[in-house]
Amino acid sequence: METFLYHDEL
Amino acid sequence: MNIFRLAGDMTHLASVLVLLLKIHTIKSCAGISLKTQELYALVFATRYLDLFTDYISLYNTLMKLIFLVSSFSIVWYIRHHKIVRRSYDKDQDTFRHYFLVLPCFLLALVINEKFTVKEIMWTFSLYLEAVAILPQLVLLQRTRNIDNLTGQYVFLLGAYRSLYILNWIYRYFTEPHYVHWITWISGLVQTLLYADFFYYYFQSWKNNVKLELPA
């Protein structure tokens, strides 16, 4: 999940 | 999502819209570096590979589409539009931007958070974005007269990343484990590259004189 959250920025 | 990041995204969106507005309405790209626009199109193309695989939110997907479509259409306008292309000054826009691409890619191969294709492309896009403005800044130094829209475009582009730095500070203090040195350092380098532009932009605004960058 951490990686997924990591790219939540544009 | 926090106010700094939203403000940053809106400022980034504004910079793209100002540029599209300039090119579309006055049919001119005078003072705009095609090389910076090509680098930005590459930044978005390599950063948003997860557009169709990871759904984060409607906002996230929508903004990614807007940035992708706008950056590629700006490149198309400057390269192929019969009127706009005439105002592109290729003799002045001579920064060898391909020399930026390879080092960023090699650096992404060496320094990244995870050695996967997507992660390396994402890291590459971060490093490339940090230096993407260089051809535009060099062009500004050469073309003495910087028109308002171009000045506003560069200012907004620098301001968006500055707001992102505030967003990273905010997230660092509010979210456990939110530590991303790669993003922070490349974002900081990117913002520092605008520092002297900001200084002269602010001076021209304060003294109400036309923006001039020292040769």
PDB file of C-alpha atoms in Angstrom:
ATOM      1  CA  MET A   1       0.000   0.000   0.000  1.00  0.00           C
ATOM      2  CA  GLU A   2       2.877   2.315   0.809  1.00  0.00           C
ATOM      3  CA  THR A   3       4.052   2.399  -2.822  1.00  0.00           C
ATOM      4  CA  PHE A   4       0.512   2.982  -4.040  1.00  0.00           C
ATOM      5  CA  LEU A   5       0.103   5.903  -1.627  1.00  0.00           C
ATOM      6  CA  TYR A   6       3.509   7.188  -2.571  1.00  0.00           C
ATOM      7  CA  HIS A   7       2.426   8.164  -6.078  1.00  0.00           C
ATOM      8  CA  ASP A   8      -0.738   9.936  -5.096  1.00  0.00           C
ATOM      9  CA  GLU A   9       0.757  13.280  -6.126  1.00  0.00           C
ATOM     10  CA  LEU A  10       0.731  14.706  -9.629  1.00  0.00           C
TER      11      LEU A  10
ATOM     12  CA  MET B   1      -4.946  16.282  -0.094  1.00  0.00           C
ATOM     13  CA  ASN B   2      -3.915  19.484   1.687  1.00  0.00           C
ATOM     14  CA  ILE B   3      -4.295  23.129   0.802  1.00  0.00           C
ATOM     15  CA  PHE B   4      -0.647  23.462  -0.264  1.00  0.00           C
ATOM     16  CA  ARG B   5      -0.907  20.611  -2.729  1.00  0.00           C
ATOM     17  CA  LEU B   6      -4.258  21.818  -4.094  1.00  0.00           C
ATOM     18  CA  ALA B   7      -2.868  25.342  -4.475  1.00  0.00           C
ATOM     19  CA  GLY B   8       0.191  23.834  -6.151  1.00  0.00           C
ATOM     20  CA  ASP B   9      -1.873  21.823  -8.618  1.00  0.00           C
ATOM     21  CA  MET B  10      -4.086  24.822  -9.406  1.00  0.00           C
ATOM     22  CA  THR B  11      -1.007  27.015  -9.944  1.00  0.00           C
ATOM     23  CA  HIS B  12       0.458  24.364 -12.222  1.00  0.00           C
ATOM     24  CA  LEU B  13      -2.834  24.166 -14.110  1.00  0.00           C
ATOM     25  CA  ALA B  14      -2.890  27.959 -14.367  1.00  0.00           C
ATOM     26  CA  SER B  15       0.619  28.005 -15.856  1.00  0.00           C
ATOM     27  CA  VAL B  16      -0.427  25.537 -18.556  1.00  0.00           C
ATOM     28  CA  LEU B  17      -3.636  27.457 -19.286  1.00  0.00           C
ATOM     29  CA  VAL B  18      -1.757  30.786 -19.503  1.00  0.00           C
ATOM     30  CA  LEU B  19       0.570  29.224 -22.054  1.00  0.00           C
ATOM     31  CA  LEU B  20      -2.254  27.626 -24.059  1.00  0.00           C
ATOM     32  CA  LEU B  21      -4.159  30.912 -23.912  1.00  0.00           C
ATOM     33  CA  LYS B  22      -1.152  32.834 -25.226  1.00  0.00           C
ATOM     34  CA  ILE B  23      -0.492  30.402 -28.052  1.00  0.00           C
ATOM     35  CA  HIS B  24      -4.135  29.872 -28.988  1.00  0.00           C
ATOM     36  CA  THR B  25      -5.382  33.466 -28.855  1.00  0.00           C
ATOM     37  CA  ILE B  26      -2.485  35.528 -30.157  1.00  0.00           C
ATOM     38  CA  LYS B  27      -1.231  32.591 -32.273  1.00  0.00           C
ATOM     39  CA  SER B  28       2.303  33.263 -31.117  1.00  0.00           C
ATOM     40  CA  CYS B  29       4.901  31.353 -29.139  1.00  0.00           C
ATOM     41  CA  ALA B  30       7.459  34.164 -29.110  1.00  0.00           C
ATOM     42  CA  GLY B  31       9.756  33.788 -26.136  1.00  0.00           C
ATOM     43  CA  ILE B  32       8.591  30.243 -25.443  1.00  0.00           C
ATOM     44  CA  SER B  33      11.139  27.440 -25.516  1.00  0.00           C
ATOM     45  CA  LEU B  34       9.895  24.433 -27.505  1.00  0.00           C
ATOM     46  CA  LYS B  35      12.627  22.393 -25.810  1.00  0.00           C
ATOM     47  CA  THR B  36      11.176  23.036 -22.356  1.00  0.00           C
ATOM     48  CA  GLN B  37       7.735  22.091 -23.663  1.00  0.00           C
ATOM     49  CA  GLU B  38       9.097  18.856 -25.140  1.00  0.00           C
ATOM     50  CA  LEU B  39      10.826  18.037 -21.859  1.00  0.00           C
ATOM     51  CA  TYR B  40       7.590  18.657 -19.949  1.00  0.00           C
ATOM     52  CA  ALA B  41       5.640  16.407 -22.328  1.00  0.00           C
ATOM     53  CA  LEU B  42       8.233  13.698 -21.643  1.00  0.00           C
ATOM     54  CA  VAL B  43       7.984  14.351 -17.887  1.00  0.00           C
ATOM     55  CA  PHE B  44       4.228  13.779 -17.926  1.00  0.00           C
ATOM     56  CA  ALA B  45       4.433  10.801 -20.288  1.00  0.00           C
ATOM     57  CA  THR B  46       6.919   9.013 -18.002  1.00  0.00           C
ATOM     58  CA  ARG B  47       5.281  10.066 -14.749  1.00  0.00           C
ATOM     59  CA  TYR B  48       1.700   9.136 -15.559  1.00  0.00           C
ATOM     60  CA  LEU B  49       2.326   5.592 -16.781  1.00  0.00           C
ATOM     61  CA  ASP B  50      -0.005   4.443 -14.021  1.00  0.00           C
ATOM     62  CA  LEU B  51      -2.849   6.509 -15.450  1.00  0.00           C
ATOM     63  CA  PHE B  52      -4.834   3.448 -16.439  1.00  0.00           C
ATOM     64  CA  THR B  53      -3.490   0.971 -13.896  1.00  0.00           C
ATOM     65  CA  ASP B  54      -3.748   2.759 -10.535  1.00  0.00           C
ATOM     66  CA  TYR B  55      -6.928   4.704  -9.931  1.00  0.00           C
ATOM     67  CA  ILE B  56      -6.342   7.161  -7.088  1.00  0.00           C
ATOM     68  CA  SER B  57      -9.213   9.634  -7.491  1.00  0.00           C
ATOM     69  CA  LEU B  58     -11.231  11.347 -10.182  1.00  0.00           C
ATOM     70  CA  TYR B  59      -9.305  14.530  -9.476  1.00  0.00           C
ATOM     71  CA  ASN B  60      -5.965  12.737  -9.901  1.00  0.00           C
ATOM     72  CA  THR B  61      -6.974  11.071 -13.166  1.00  0.00           C
ATOM     73  CA  LEU B  62      -8.556  14.227 -14.544  1.00  0.00           C
ATOM     74  CA  MET B  63      -5.527  16.392 -13.779  1.00  0.00           C
ATOM     75  CA  LYS B  64      -3.166  13.828 -15.294  1.00  0.00           C
ATOM     76  CA  LEU B  65      -5.206  13.824 -18.501  1.00  0.00           C
ATOM     77  CA  ILE B  66      -5.242  17.632 -18.581  1.00  0.00           C
ATOM     78  CA  PHE B  67      -1.479  17.872 -18.121  1.00  0.00           C
ATOM     79  CA  LEU B  68      -0.809  15.187 -20.729  1.00  0.00           C
ATOM     80  CA  VAL B  69      -3.161  16.610 -23.361  1.00  0.00           C
ATOM     81  CA  SER B  70      -2.088  20.223 -22.783  1.00  0.00           C
ATOM     82  CA  SER B  71       1.662  19.566 -22.821  1.00  0.00           C
ATOM     83  CA  PHE B  72       1.497  17.507 -26.012  1.00  0.00           C
ATOM     84  CA  SER B  73      -0.835  19.964 -27.709  1.00  0.00           C
ATOM     85  CA  ILE B  74       1.516  22.846 -26.858  1.00  0.00           C
ATOM     86  CA  VAL B  75       4.360  20.928 -28.494  1.00  0.00           C
ATOM     87  CA  TRP B  76       2.138  20.214 -31.505  1.00  0.00           C
ATOM     88  CA  TYR B  77       1.129  23.910 -31.775  1.00  0.00           C
ATOM     89  CA  ILE B  78       4.716  25.150 -31.746  1.00  0.00           C
ATOM     90  CA  ARG B  79       5.937  22.442 -34.117  1.00  0.00           C
ATOM     91  CA  HIS B  80       3.124  22.148 -36.631  1.00  0.00           C
ATOM     92  CA  HIS B  81       0.572  24.967 -36.425  1.00  0.00           C
ATOM     93  CA  LYS B  82       1.054  26.964 -39.610  1.00  0.00           C
ATOM     94  CA  ILE B  83       0.878  30.363 -37.888  1.00  0.00           C
ATOM     95  CA  VAL B  84       2.291  29.630 -34.430  1.00  0.00           C
ATOM     96  CA  ARG B  85       5.352  27.829 -35.767  1.00  0.00           C
ATOM     97  CA  ARG B  86       6.442  30.971 -37.602  1.00  0.00           C
ATOM     98  CA  SER B  87       6.895  32.793 -34.288  1.00  0.00           C
ATOM     99  CA  TYR B  88       9.102  30.051 -32.860  1.00  0.00           C
ATOM    100  CA  ASP B  89      12.663  31.343 -32.692  1.00  0.00           C
ATOM    101  CA  LYS B  90      14.691  28.162 -33.157  1.00  0.00           C
ATOM    102  CA  ASP B  91      17.936  30.100 -33.550  1.00  0.00           C
ATOM    103  CA  GLN B  92      17.589  31.373 -29.984  1.00  0.00           C
ATOM    104  CA  ASP B  93      16.164  28.166 -28.465  1.00  0.00           C
ATOM    105  CA  THR B  94      19.432  26.286 -28.777  1.00  0.00           C
ATOM    106  CA  PHE B  95      19.785  24.567 -25.390  1.00  0.00           C
ATOM    107  CA  ARG B  96      20.831  20.950 -26.104  1.00  0.00           C
ATOM    108  CA  HIS B  97      18.029  19.505 -23.989  1.00  0.00           C
ATOM    109  CA  TYR B  98      18.779  15.948 -25.086  1.00  0.00           C
ATOM    110  CA  PHE B  99      21.892  16.274 -22.903  1.00  0.00           C
ATOM    111  CA  LEU B 100      19.527  16.581 -19.951  1.00  0.00           C
ATOM    112  CA  VAL B 101      17.558  13.436 -20.712  1.00  0.00           C
ATOM    113  CA  LEU B 102      20.326  10.861 -20.536  1.00  0.00           C
ATOM    114  CA  PRO B 103      21.916  11.962 -17.218  1.00  0.00           C
ATOM    115  CA  CYS B 104      18.470  12.084 -15.616  1.00  0.00           C
ATOM    116  CA  PHE B 105      17.733   8.582 -16.858  1.00  0.00           C
ATOM    117  CA  LEU B 106      21.090   7.225 -15.681  1.00  0.00           C
ATOM    118  CA  LEU B 107      20.610   8.903 -12.310  1.00  0.00           C
ATOM    119  CA  ALA B 108      17.142   7.339 -12.061  1.00  0.00           C
ATOM    120  CA  LEU B 109      18.697   3.938 -12.716  1.00  0.00           C
ATOM    121  CA  VAL B 110      21.126   4.463  -9.845  1.00  0.00           C
ATOM    122  CA  ILE B 111      19.112   6.450  -7.309  1.00  0.00           C
ATOM    123  CA  ASN B 112      15.520   5.290  -6.972  1.00  0.00           C
ATOM    124  CA  GLU B 113      13.176   3.865  -4.357  1.00  0.00           C
ATOM    125  CA  LYS B 114      12.544   0.583  -6.160  1.00  0.00           C
ATOM    126  CA  PHE B 115      14.223  -0.958  -9.187  1.00  0.00           C
ATOM    127  CA  THR B 116      11.099  -1.478 -11.296  1.00  0.00           C
ATOM    128  CA  VAL B 117      10.298  -0.006 -14.708  1.00  0.00           C
ATOM    129  CA  LYS B 118       7.459   2.139 -13.396  1.00  0.00           C
ATOM    130  CA  GLU B 119       9.438   3.401 -10.415  1.00  0.00           C
ATOM    131  CA  ILE B 120      12.513   4.191 -12.518  1.00  0.00           C
ATOM    132  CA  MET B 121      10.389   6.047 -15.090  1.00  0.00           C
ATOM    133  CA  TRP B 122       8.691   7.922 -12.261  1.00  0.00           C
ATOM    134  CA  THR B 123      12.040   8.884 -10.719  1.00  0.00           C
ATOM    135  CA  PHE B 124      13.347   9.847 -14.155  1.00  0.00           C
ATOM    136  CA  SER B 125      10.358  12.170 -14.592  1.00  0.00           C
ATOM    137  CA  LEU B 126      11.164  13.832 -11.253  1.00  0.00           C
ATOM    138  CA  TYR B 127      14.806  14.494 -12.169  1.00  0.00           C
ATOM    139  CA  LEU B 128      13.843  15.636 -15.662  1.00  0.00           C
ATOM    140  CA  GLU B 129      11.207  18.028 -14.372  1.00  0.00           C
ATOM    141  CA  ALA B 130      13.783  19.591 -12.067  1.00  0.00           C
ATOM    142  CA  VAL B 131      15.885  20.678 -15.063  1.00  0.00           C
ATOM    143  CA  ALA B 132      13.156  21.008 -17.718  1.00  0.00           C
ATOM    144  CA  ILE B 133      12.931  24.773 -17.236  1.00  0.00           C
ATOM    145  CA  LEU B 134      16.592  25.373 -18.151  1.00  0.00           C
ATOM    146  CA  PRO B 135      16.052  25.857 -21.924  1.00  0.00           C
ATOM    147  CA  GLN B 136      13.258  28.328 -21.130  1.00  0.00           C
ATOM    148  CA  LEU B 137      15.385  30.283 -18.639  1.00  0.00           C
ATOM    149  CA  VAL B 138      18.276  30.420 -21.124  1.00  0.00           C
ATOM    150  CA  LEU B 139      15.885  31.657 -23.808  1.00  0.00           C
ATOM    151  CA  LEU B 140      14.549  34.341 -21.453  1.00  0.00           C
ATOM    152  CA  GLN B 141      18.088  35.581 -20.855  1.00  0.00           C
ATOM    153  CA  ARG B 142      18.602  35.865 -24.607  1.00  0.00           C
ATOM    154  CA  THR B 143      15.336  37.398 -25.720  1.00  0.00           C
ATOM    155  CA  ARG B 144      15.542  40.731 -23.935  1.00  0.00           C
ATOM    156  CA  ASN B 145      11.867  41.586 -24.138  1.00  0.00           C
ATOM    157  CA  ILE B 146       9.916  39.148 -21.977  1.00  0.00           C
ATOM    158  CA  ASP B 147       6.215  39.614 -22.622  1.00  0.00           C
ATOM    159  CA  ASN B 148       3.831  39.441 -19.667  1.00  0.00           C
ATOM    160  CA  LEU B 149       2.263  36.104 -20.495  1.00  0.00           C
ATOM    161  CA  THR B 150       5.634  34.375 -20.804  1.00  0.00           C
ATOM    162  CA  GLY B 151       6.775  35.931 -17.523  1.00  0.00           C
ATOM    163  CA  GLN B 152       3.565  34.841 -15.812  1.00  0.00           C
ATOM    164  CA  TYR B 153       3.908  31.349 -17.266  1.00  0.00           C
ATOM    165  CA  VAL B 154       7.422  30.873 -15.831  1.00  0.00           C
ATOM    166  CA  PHE B 155       6.442  32.443 -12.531  1.00  0.00           C
ATOM    167  CA  LEU B 156       3.435  30.115 -12.083  1.00  0.00           C
ATOM    168  CA  LEU B 157       5.530  27.115 -13.076  1.00  0.00           C
ATOM    169  CA  GLY B 158       8.072  27.969 -10.373  1.00  0.00           C
ATOM    170  CA  ALA B 159       5.407  28.838  -7.809  1.00  0.00           C
ATOM    171  CA  TYR B 160       3.673  25.450  -8.175  1.00  0.00           C
ATOM    172  CA  ARG B 161       6.775  23.528  -7.119  1.00  0.00           C
ATOM    173  CA  SER B 162       7.365  25.932  -4.220  1.00  0.00           C
ATOM    174  CA  LEU B 163       3.835  25.154  -2.992  1.00  0.00           C
ATOM    175  CA  TYR B 164       4.605  21.457  -3.367  1.00  0.00           C
ATOM    176  CA  ILE B 165       7.555  21.909  -1.008  1.00  0.00           C
ATOM    177  CA  LEU B 166       5.128  23.295   1.595  1.00  0.00           C
ATOM    178  CA  ASN B 167       2.901  20.277   0.873  1.00  0.00           C
ATOM    179  CA  TRP B 168       5.827  17.886   1.528  1.00  0.00           C
ATOM    180  CA  ILE B 169       6.666  19.653   4.793  1.00  0.00           C
ATOM    181  CA  TYR B 170       3.005  19.452   5.829  1.00  0.00           C
ATOM    182  CA  ARG B 171       2.761  15.753   4.944  1.00  0.00           C
ATOM    183  CA  TYR B 172       6.042  15.002   6.699  1.00  0.00           C
ATOM    184  CA  PHE B 173       4.609  16.359   9.954  1.00  0.00           C
ATOM    185  CA  THR B 174       1.122  14.968   9.579  1.00  0.00           C
ATOM    186  CA  GLU B 175       1.656  11.558   8.018  1.00  0.00           C
ATOM    187  CA  PRO B 176       3.813   8.863   9.645  1.00  0.00           C
ATOM    188  CA  HIS B 177       6.406   7.290   7.326  1.00  0.00           C
ATOM    189  CA  TYR B 178       5.959  10.012   4.726  1.00  0.00           C
ATOM    190  CA  VAL B 179       9.647  10.408   3.871  1.00  0.00           C
ATOM    191  CA  HIS B 180      10.706  10.746   0.228  1.00  0.00           C
ATOM    192  CA  TRP B 181      14.135  12.282  -0.109  1.00  0.00           C
ATOM    193  CA  ILE B 182      14.276  11.788  -3.876  1.00  0.00           C
ATOM    194  CA  THR B 183      11.100  13.786  -4.432  1.00  0.00           C
ATOM    195  CA  TRP B 184      12.067  16.463  -1.948  1.00  0.00           C
ATOM    196  CA  ILE B 185      15.602  17.030  -3.182  1.00  0.00           C
ATOM    197  CA  SER B 186      14.643  17.149  -6.874  1.00  0.00           C
ATOM    198  CA  GLY B 187      11.740  19.468  -6.024  1.00  0.00           C
ATOM    199  CA  LEU B 188      14.089  21.715  -4.073  1.00  0.00           C
ATOM    200  CA  VAL B 189      16.670  21.825  -6.896  1.00  0.00           C
ATOM    201  CA  GLN B 190      13.871  22.652  -9.318  1.00  0.00           C
ATOM    202  CA  THR B 191      12.657  25.549  -7.181  1.00  0.00           C
ATOM    203  CA  LEU B 192      16.181  26.879  -6.633  1.00  0.00           C
ATOM    204  CA  LEU B 193      16.647  27.102 -10.405  1.00  0.00           C
ATOM    205  CA  TYR B 194      13.815  29.653 -10.441  1.00  0.00           C
ATOM    206  CA  ALA B 195      15.310  31.663  -7.573  1.00  0.00           C
ATOM    207  CA  ASP B 196      16.979  34.358  -9.681  1.00  0.00           C
ATOM    208  CA  PHE B 197      13.985  34.536 -12.006  1.00  0.00           C
ATOM    209  CA  PHE B 198      11.726  35.088  -9.005  1.00  0.00           C
ATOM    210  CA  TYR B 199      14.070  37.824  -7.778  1.00  0.00           C
ATOM    211  CA  TYR B 200      13.947  39.760 -11.079  1.00  0.00           C
ATOM    212  CA  TYR B 201      10.218  39.047 -11.513  1.00  0.00           C
ATOM    213  CA  PHE B 202       9.533  40.484  -8.071  1.00  0.00           C
ATOM    214  CA  GLN B 203      11.800  43.487  -8.715  1.00  0.00           C
ATOM    215  CA  SER B 204       9.991  44.257 -12.001  1.00  0.00           C
ATOM    216  CA  TRP B 205       6.632  43.920 -10.259  1.00  0.00           C
ATOM    217  CA  LYS B 206       7.708  46.084  -7.291  1.00  0.00           C
ATOM    218  CA  ASN B 207       9.279  48.844  -9.417  1.00  0.00           C
ATOM    219  CA  ASN B 208       6.525  48.430 -11.987  1.00  0.00           C
ATOM    220  CA  VAL B 209       9.045  48.113 -14.782  1.00  0.00           C
ATOM    221  CA  LYS B 210       9.250  45.596 -17.610  1.00  0.00           C
ATOM    222  CA  LEU B 211      10.801  42.276 -16.609  1.00  0.00           C
ATOM    223  CA  GLU B 212      14.422  42.162 -17.725  1.00  0.00           C
ATOM    224  CA  LEU B 213      16.895  39.416 -16.932  1.00  0.00           C
ATOM    225  CA  PRO B 214      20.607  40.320 -16.866  1.00  0.00           C
ATOM    226  CA  ALA B 215      22.483  38.927 -19.855  1.00  0.00           C
TER     227      ALA B 215
END
